[in-house]
Structures are given as C-alpha cells and as structure tokens.
Amino acid sequence: MKNILALVESRKAQFAQLPIFQYLQDDRVPARERLRWTPHLAPLALGFGDLWRDILRRETADTPLQVLINRHASEDENHWKWYISDMRKLAFLGDMPFSDSLHFLWNEQRPKTRQVCLKVAGLTYTAEPIVVLAAIEALEATANVVFTKTAEIVRELPDEQKTGLHYFGHVHLIEDSSHSMFEADRQSIEDLDLTHAQELQAVTVVEEIFACFTEAFEEIMLSVEQPTADIQPTLIAA
C-alpha cells in the first residue's frame, strides 16, 4: 500500500497548487469574500453524506478492512449538516427563490462539482475494500487541502462572523485530521499487500478521484472570476 499512499501524497501536492487555493490565501481580498464560492460546493458537500452511508459503508463487514471503512464512514456521514449550518450563517444567496437556487446548483455552466460524487460512487461501488481504502485516502487528501485553507480564512473573520462556522472552520478540519484513516492503524495500512490487479485498480481510482476534484475546483474558480455568470436562470417559453 506504500506505493498508493505515495501516489496520494504526490497528487495532493499538485492539487494544492490549483489557482483556487492560491486565491484563498490572498489576504488582499477580504476574508468573507474569499468564502463566497462556498454555495457552489453544495452538491459535493451534501452528496458525500449519501456516499459514506450508502456506497462506502457496507452492512456486511466481513473483513477487518471493511470494519475500518465502516467506522470511518460512520464518523463522516453527517458532516453535511455542518455545511447546511454554515450556509445559513454565511447567507451568501440571501433570499434567492427556490427555483433560482436550483438553477444556481444545476445550471449548464457548472456540471463538474455535481459529477464528483457520481464518479466516486462509480469507482467504488463494486470495488474490493482495499481499493475503497485507496479511494478514501484520496478523498481525505483533497478534503485536507480544502479545509486547511478555509479554516485559515475563518480564523481571520471577526468573532461574530466566525462563531458557529463548523464545516469550513477548525471543527471540521480537526475532526478529519483526528481520524484521517485512523492514525492508530497507519502502520498496518502501509504494510498491506496488494495484488498486481488490485494495485492497478487502486492507482486508477486515485488518479480519477484527483482528476474529478481538480475539474470541480477549476470550475469553482470560474465562479470566483465570473460571480454572476451562472445565477441567471435560462427562461423557457411556455
């Protein structure tokens, strides 16, 4: 498994260099403004609750690896509730009508963020636990990049603005860091042996996960550069 973990670290370093993360560190932009893109994350943030609960966790945990995965999934499956709470507090969309909110999230110009959970589900639904483990390592790596940056921004906010921001603040980051594939199990994970076929599949899964996250966050950067381009509903004649 060491080769897979090394690949994850390499792709994580590349992912962290995306323009969106450089922007999030730009203190010339007010801290709250650097979080204005966060409503675009909704399909991904909410979709991961379903992924952890219905795809990555399996009721028949007949191997130690699946027990480990199930434990991890149980801890992560409700983080979407923090996202809802943060969105309520940040209120970037104000009183946007429900129909316009749907268009904001499901418009033709911004499909990549919606596709992340679908792609991860496709990659892992029938995969062996050891391959699912590789997928989770990749998912945790992308999350660490994102939430490290957002937690730094939240820390810059005035007290009245940052109080209660759990998803994008340090609560989420600390929660994820405390069980990033369970550090107590790290050595045993590194020592896992994969067959040649398993390693090939794990490499493919890791590469595909980083690719779809890269596309999603490149797309999110467009929402920073063109903040109103995707919130105007396309009207259909009756």
mmCIF file of C-alpha atoms in Angstrom, residues 22-130:
data_model
loop_
_atom_site.group_PDB
_atom_site.id
_atom_site.type_symbol
_atom_site.label_atom_id
_atom_site.label_comp_id
_atom_site.label_asym_id
_atom_site.label_seq_id
_atom_site.Cartn_x
_atom_site.Cartn_y
_atom_site.Cartn_z
ATOM 1 C CA GLN A 22 -3.799 30.429 -4.191
ATOM 2 C CA TYR A 23 -6.808 32.746 -4.202
ATOM 3 C CA LEU A 24 -7.944 31.520 -0.790
ATOM 4 C CA GLN A 25 -4.592 32.626 0.625
ATOM 5 C CA ASP A 26 -4.744 36.095 -0.931
ATOM 6 C CA ASP A 27 -5.157 38.362 2.083
ATOM 7 C CA ARG A 28 -5.664 41.357 -0.198
ATOM 8 C CA VAL A 29 -9.201 40.003 -0.617
ATOM 9 C CA PRO A 30 -11.425 40.328 2.491
ATOM 10 C CA ALA A 31 -11.772 37.036 4.351
ATOM 11 C CA ARG A 32 -15.553 36.772 3.970
ATOM 12 C CA GLU A 33 -15.260 37.454 0.235
ATOM 13 C CA ARG A 34 -12.832 34.536 -0.091
ATOM 14 C CA LEU A 35 -15.628 32.242 1.128
ATOM 15 C CA ARG A 36 -18.229 33.494 -1.347
ATOM 16 C CA TRP A 37 -17.721 30.495 -3.634
ATOM 17 C CA THR A 38 -18.879 28.036 -0.949
ATOM 18 C CA PRO A 39 -22.521 27.683 -2.115
ATOM 19 C CA HIS A 40 -21.137 26.016 -5.258
ATOM 20 C CA LEU A 41 -19.899 23.163 -3.087
ATOM 21 C CA ALA A 42 -23.438 22.084 -2.141
ATOM 22 C CA PRO A 43 -23.808 19.046 -4.460
ATOM 23 C CA LEU A 44 -20.470 17.710 -3.282
ATOM 24 C CA ALA A 45 -20.883 18.501 0.420
ATOM 25 C CA LEU A 46 -24.370 17.024 0.629
ATOM 26 C CA GLY A 47 -23.675 14.173 -1.759
ATOM 27 C CA PHE A 48 -20.888 12.868 0.415
ATOM 28 C CA GLY A 49 -23.372 12.100 3.161
ATOM 29 C CA ASP A 50 -25.002 9.621 0.782
ATOM 30 C CA LEU A 51 -21.641 8.278 -0.382
ATOM 31 C CA TRP A 52 -20.410 7.498 3.107
ATOM 32 C CA ARG A 53 -23.712 5.996 4.205
ATOM 33 C CA ASP A 54 -24.841 4.076 1.119
ATOM 34 C CA ILE A 55 -21.765 3.335 -1.017
ATOM 35 C CA LEU A 56 -18.562 3.271 1.026
ATOM 36 C CA ARG A 57 -20.106 1.727 4.136
ATOM 37 C CA ARG A 58 -21.327 -1.835 3.663
ATOM 38 C CA GLU A 59 -23.625 -3.632 6.033
ATOM 39 C CA THR A 60 -21.760 -6.907 5.617
ATOM 40 C CA ALA A 61 -18.440 -6.012 7.208
ATOM 41 C CA ASP A 62 -16.769 -9.399 6.887
ATOM 42 C CA THR A 63 -13.148 -8.218 6.755
ATOM 43 C CA PRO A 64 -11.058 -6.039 9.105
ATOM 44 C CA LEU A 65 -10.666 -3.518 6.287
ATOM 45 C CA GLN A 66 -14.402 -3.148 5.804
ATOM 46 C CA VAL A 67 -14.844 -2.725 9.559
ATOM 47 C CA LEU A 68 -12.286 0.097 9.403
ATOM 48 C CA ILE A 69 -14.037 1.680 6.416
ATOM 49 C CA ASN A 70 -17.440 1.435 8.098
ATOM 50 C CA ARG A 71 -16.091 3.100 11.222
ATOM 51 C CA HIS A 72 -14.683 5.931 9.155
ATOM 52 C CA ALA A 73 -17.907 6.298 7.167
ATOM 53 C CA SER A 74 -19.997 6.483 10.324
ATOM 54 C CA GLU A 75 -17.903 9.413 11.547
ATOM 55 C CA ASP A 76 -18.093 11.344 8.266
ATOM 56 C CA GLU A 77 -21.612 10.725 7.014
ATOM 57 C CA ASN A 78 -23.212 13.602 8.923
ATOM 58 C CA HIS A 79 -20.717 16.373 8.156
ATOM 59 C CA TRP A 80 -23.159 17.738 5.582
ATOM 60 C CA LYS A 81 -25.225 19.067 8.491
ATOM 61 C CA TRP A 82 -22.347 21.416 9.331
ATOM 62 C CA TYR A 83 -22.403 22.612 5.736
ATOM 63 C CA ILE A 84 -26.116 23.493 5.960
ATOM 64 C CA SER A 85 -25.480 25.350 9.207
ATOM 65 C CA ASP A 86 -22.563 27.301 7.705
ATOM 66 C CA MET A 87 -24.605 28.246 4.639
ATOM 67 C CA ARG A 88 -27.394 29.516 6.851
ATOM 68 C CA LYS A 89 -24.947 31.689 8.784
ATOM 69 C CA LEU A 90 -22.999 32.972 5.766
ATOM 70 C CA ALA A 91 -26.225 33.651 3.807
ATOM 71 C CA PHE A 92 -24.441 34.386 0.540
ATOM 72 C CA LEU A 93 -27.543 33.669 -1.551
ATOM 73 C CA GLY A 94 -29.793 35.836 0.601
ATOM 74 C CA ASP A 95 -33.474 35.322 -0.164
ATOM 75 C CA MET A 96 -32.965 33.773 -3.597
ATOM 76 C CA PRO A 97 -36.180 31.994 -4.708
ATOM 77 C CA PHE A 98 -36.068 28.204 -4.547
ATOM 78 C CA SER A 99 -36.334 27.865 -8.342
ATOM 79 C CA ASP A 100 -33.344 30.169 -8.821
ATOM 80 C CA SER A 101 -31.402 28.236 -6.184
ATOM 81 C CA LEU A 102 -31.999 25.047 -8.151
ATOM 82 C CA HIS A 103 -30.740 26.734 -11.285
ATOM 83 C CA PHE A 104 -27.728 28.054 -9.397
ATOM 84 C CA LEU A 105 -26.762 24.497 -8.459
ATOM 85 C CA TRP A 106 -27.860 22.621 -11.598
ATOM 86 C CA ASN A 107 -27.117 25.041 -14.413
ATOM 87 C CA GLU A 108 -25.405 24.000 -17.630
ATOM 88 C CA GLN A 109 -22.244 26.010 -16.970
ATOM 89 C CA ARG A 110 -21.239 24.283 -13.726
ATOM 90 C CA PRO A 111 -21.582 20.483 -14.052
ATOM 91 C CA LYS A 112 -18.250 19.304 -12.653
ATOM 92 C CA THR A 113 -18.969 19.758 -8.947
ATOM 93 C CA ARG A 114 -22.200 17.773 -9.359
ATOM 94 C CA GLN A 115 -20.304 14.942 -11.017
ATOM 95 C CA VAL A 116 -17.771 14.297 -8.250
ATOM 96 C CA CYS A 117 -19.976 12.103 -6.060
ATOM 97 C CA LEU A 118 -21.354 10.240 -9.071
ATOM 98 C CA LYS A 119 -17.844 9.435 -10.266
ATOM 99 C CA VAL A 120 -16.636 8.362 -6.829
ATOM 100 C CA ALA A 121 -19.676 6.109 -6.470
ATOM 101 C CA GLY A 122 -18.959 4.538 -9.839
ATOM 102 C CA LEU A 123 -15.324 3.934 -8.920
ATOM 103 C CA THR A 124 -16.057 2.331 -5.554
ATOM 104 C CA TYR A 125 -19.491 0.689 -5.674
ATOM 105 C CA THR A 126 -18.236 -2.810 -6.548
ATOM 106 C CA ALA A 127 -14.583 -2.350 -5.607
ATOM 107 C CA GLU A 128 -12.801 -4.542 -3.095
ATOM 108 C CA PRO A 129 -12.282 -2.978 0.348
ATOM 109 C CA ILE A 130 -8.566 -2.476 -0.246
#
